[in-house]
PDB file of C-alpha atoms in Angstrom:
ATOM      1  CA  MET A   1     -16.807  -0.046 -12.004  1.00 64.00           C
ATOM      2  CA  ALA A   2     -16.862  -2.423 -15.219  1.00 77.00           C
ATOM      3  CA  LEU A   3     -13.882  -5.093 -15.267  1.00 90.00           C
ATOM      4  CA  LYS A   4     -11.660  -5.464 -18.438  1.00 94.00           C
ATOM      5  CA  PHE A   5      -8.889  -8.172 -18.679  1.00 95.00           C
ATOM      6  CA  ALA A   6      -5.571  -6.735 -19.455  1.00 95.00           C
ATOM      7  CA  THR A   7      -4.470  -7.027 -23.347  1.00 95.00           C
ATOM      8  CA  ASP A   8      -2.060  -9.494 -22.893  1.00 96.00           C
ATOM      9  CA  VAL A   9      -4.696 -12.036 -20.671  1.00 97.00           C
ATOM     10  CA  SER A  10      -6.342 -14.595 -22.872  1.00 96.00           C
ATOM     11  CA  THR A  11      -9.388 -16.361 -21.643  1.00 95.00           C
ATOM     12  CA  ALA A  12     -11.049 -19.921 -21.997  1.00 96.00           C
ATOM     13  CA  GLN A  13     -14.431 -21.274 -20.852  1.00 94.00           C
ATOM     14  CA  THR A  14     -14.326 -24.632 -19.442  1.00 93.00           C
ATOM     15  CA  GLU A  15     -17.048 -26.929 -17.850  1.00 91.00           C
ATOM     16  CA  TYR A  16     -15.352 -26.078 -14.707  1.00 91.00           C
ATOM     17  CA  GLY A  17     -15.106 -22.126 -14.899  1.00 94.00           C
ATOM     18  CA  THR A  18     -12.736 -20.023 -16.765  1.00 97.00           C
ATOM     19  CA  VAL A  19      -9.146 -20.609 -17.300  1.00 97.00           C
ATOM     20  CA  LEU A  20      -6.976 -17.182 -17.682  1.00 97.00           C
ATOM     21  CA  LEU A  21      -3.384 -17.163 -19.513  1.00 97.00           C
ATOM     22  CA  ASP A  22      -1.137 -14.322 -18.383  1.00 96.00           C
ATOM     23  CA  GLU A  23       1.104 -14.223 -21.220  1.00 96.00           C
ATOM     24  CA  ARG A  24       3.383 -12.028 -19.775  1.00 94.00           C
ATOM     25  CA  ALA A  25       4.432 -14.360 -17.034  1.00 93.00           C
ATOM     26  CA  GLY A  26       3.156 -17.280 -18.756  1.00 94.00           C
ATOM     27  CA  GLU A  27       0.989 -18.350 -15.764  1.00 95.00           C
ATOM     28  CA  TYR A  28      -2.679 -20.025 -16.020  1.00 96.00           C
ATOM     29  CA  TRP A  29      -5.373 -18.979 -13.394  1.00 96.00           C
ATOM     30  CA  GLU A  30      -8.235 -21.084 -12.864  1.00 96.00           C
ATOM     31  CA  LEU A  31     -11.537 -19.066 -12.015  1.00 97.00           C
ATOM     32  CA  ASN A  32     -14.470 -21.468 -10.418  1.00 96.00           C
ATOM     33  CA  PRO A  33     -17.953 -21.019 -11.176  1.00 95.00           C
ATOM     34  CA  THR A  34     -18.552 -18.388  -8.792  1.00 95.00           C
ATOM     35  CA  ALA A  35     -15.468 -16.358  -9.568  1.00 97.00           C
ATOM     36  CA  THR A  36     -16.646 -16.649 -13.576  1.00 96.00           C
ATOM     37  CA  LEU A  37     -20.273 -15.429 -12.743  1.00 97.00           C
ATOM     38  CA  ILE A  38     -18.689 -12.531 -10.781  1.00 97.00           C
ATOM     39  CA  VAL A  39     -16.315 -11.791 -13.903  1.00 96.00           C
ATOM     40  CA  ARG A  40     -19.207 -12.038 -16.615  1.00 95.00           C
ATOM     41  CA  THR A  41     -21.362  -9.663 -14.221  1.00 96.00           C
ATOM     42  CA  LEU A  42     -18.499  -7.026 -14.264  1.00 96.00           C
ATOM     43  CA  MET A  43     -17.360  -7.348 -17.762  1.00 93.00           C
ATOM     44  CA  ALA A  44     -20.787  -6.869 -19.111  1.00 94.00           C
ATOM     45  CA  GLY A  45     -21.023  -3.604 -17.463  1.00 94.00           C
ATOM     46  CA  GLY A  46     -22.308  -4.472 -13.906  1.00 95.00           C
ATOM     47  CA  ASP A  47     -20.714  -2.934 -10.867  1.00 95.00           C
ATOM     48  CA  GLU A  48     -19.580  -4.659  -7.719  1.00 96.00           C
ATOM     49  CA  ALA A  49     -22.833  -4.254  -6.016  1.00 97.00           C
ATOM     50  CA  GLU A  50     -24.848  -6.248  -8.952  1.00 97.00           C
ATOM     51  CA  ALA A  51     -21.879  -8.858  -9.046  1.00 97.00           C
ATOM     52  CA  ALA A  52     -22.518  -9.549  -5.280  1.00 98.00           C
ATOM     53  CA  ALA A  53     -26.436  -9.639  -5.829  1.00 98.00           C
ATOM     54  CA  VAL A  54     -26.189 -12.006  -8.909  1.00 97.00           C
ATOM     55  CA  LEU A  55     -23.599 -14.207  -6.729  1.00 97.00           C
ATOM     56  CA  ALA A  56     -25.987 -14.048  -3.789  1.00 97.00           C
ATOM     57  CA  ASP A  57     -29.062 -15.080  -5.769  1.00 96.00           C
ATOM     58  CA  GLU A  58     -27.340 -17.566  -7.926  1.00 95.00           C
ATOM     59  CA  PHE A  59     -25.403 -19.595  -5.137  1.00 94.00           C
ATOM     60  CA  ASP A  60     -27.858 -18.864  -2.252  1.00 91.00           C
ATOM     61  CA  VAL A  61     -25.117 -17.106   0.076  1.00 95.00           C
ATOM     62  CA  ASP A  62     -25.317 -14.376   2.237  1.00 97.00           C
ATOM     63  CA  LEU A  63     -25.130 -10.638   0.696  1.00 98.00           C
ATOM     64  CA  ALA A  64     -22.580  -9.512   2.906  1.00 98.00           C
ATOM     65  CA  GLN A  65     -20.588 -12.758   2.214  1.00 97.00           C
ATOM     66  CA  ALA A  66     -20.914 -12.521  -1.623  1.00 98.00           C
ATOM     67  CA  THR A  67     -19.853  -8.765  -1.440  1.00 98.00           C
ATOM     68  CA  HIS A  68     -16.869  -9.613   0.270  1.00 98.00           C
ATOM     69  CA  ASP A  69     -16.112 -12.291  -2.310  1.00 97.00           C
ATOM     70  CA  VAL A  70     -16.488 -10.013  -5.003  1.00 98.00           C
ATOM     71  CA  GLU A  71     -14.298  -7.412  -3.712  1.00 97.00           C
ATOM     72  CA  ALA A  72     -11.625  -9.986  -2.802  1.00 98.00           C
ATOM     73  CA  LEU A  73     -11.569 -11.205  -6.343  1.00 97.00           C
ATOM     74  CA  VAL A  74     -11.560  -7.974  -8.112  1.00 97.00           C
ATOM     75  CA  ARG A  75      -8.751  -7.003  -5.837  1.00 96.00           C
ATOM     76  CA  GLU A  76      -6.830 -10.005  -6.757  1.00 96.00           C
ATOM     77  CA  LEU A  77      -7.490  -9.729 -10.372  1.00 97.00           C
ATOM     78  CA  ARG A  78      -6.216  -6.299 -10.264  1.00 95.00           C
ATOM     79  CA  THR A  79      -3.277  -6.814  -8.084  1.00 95.00           C
ATOM     80  CA  SER A  80      -2.040  -9.495 -10.095  1.00 94.00           C
ATOM     81  CA  GLY A  81      -2.350  -7.337 -13.198  1.00 94.00           C
ATOM     82  CA  LEU A  82      -4.748  -9.405 -14.873  1.00 96.00           C
ATOM     83  CA  ALA A  83      -7.584  -7.010 -14.806  1.00 95.00           C
ATOM     84  CA  VAL A  84      -7.545  -3.319 -15.299  1.00 89.00           C
TER      85      VAL A  84
END
């Protein structure tokens, strides 16, 4: 399923990844380069399996670990209200 940030979440790219601002709570979140890659893949319309494959390829990690990492990130973004 594609990922979309909530309307009150602003993003900024940095040399270290992506910074998210939750304007409701006034809190900043920082995504490292691996999380940024996952989010970009999902926001471009890819599903979690595709994001895991891209992550495994780009960072030379086991596909099972990449799948776990993608699922954990998506769950955290949705639970926190940053993504819908």
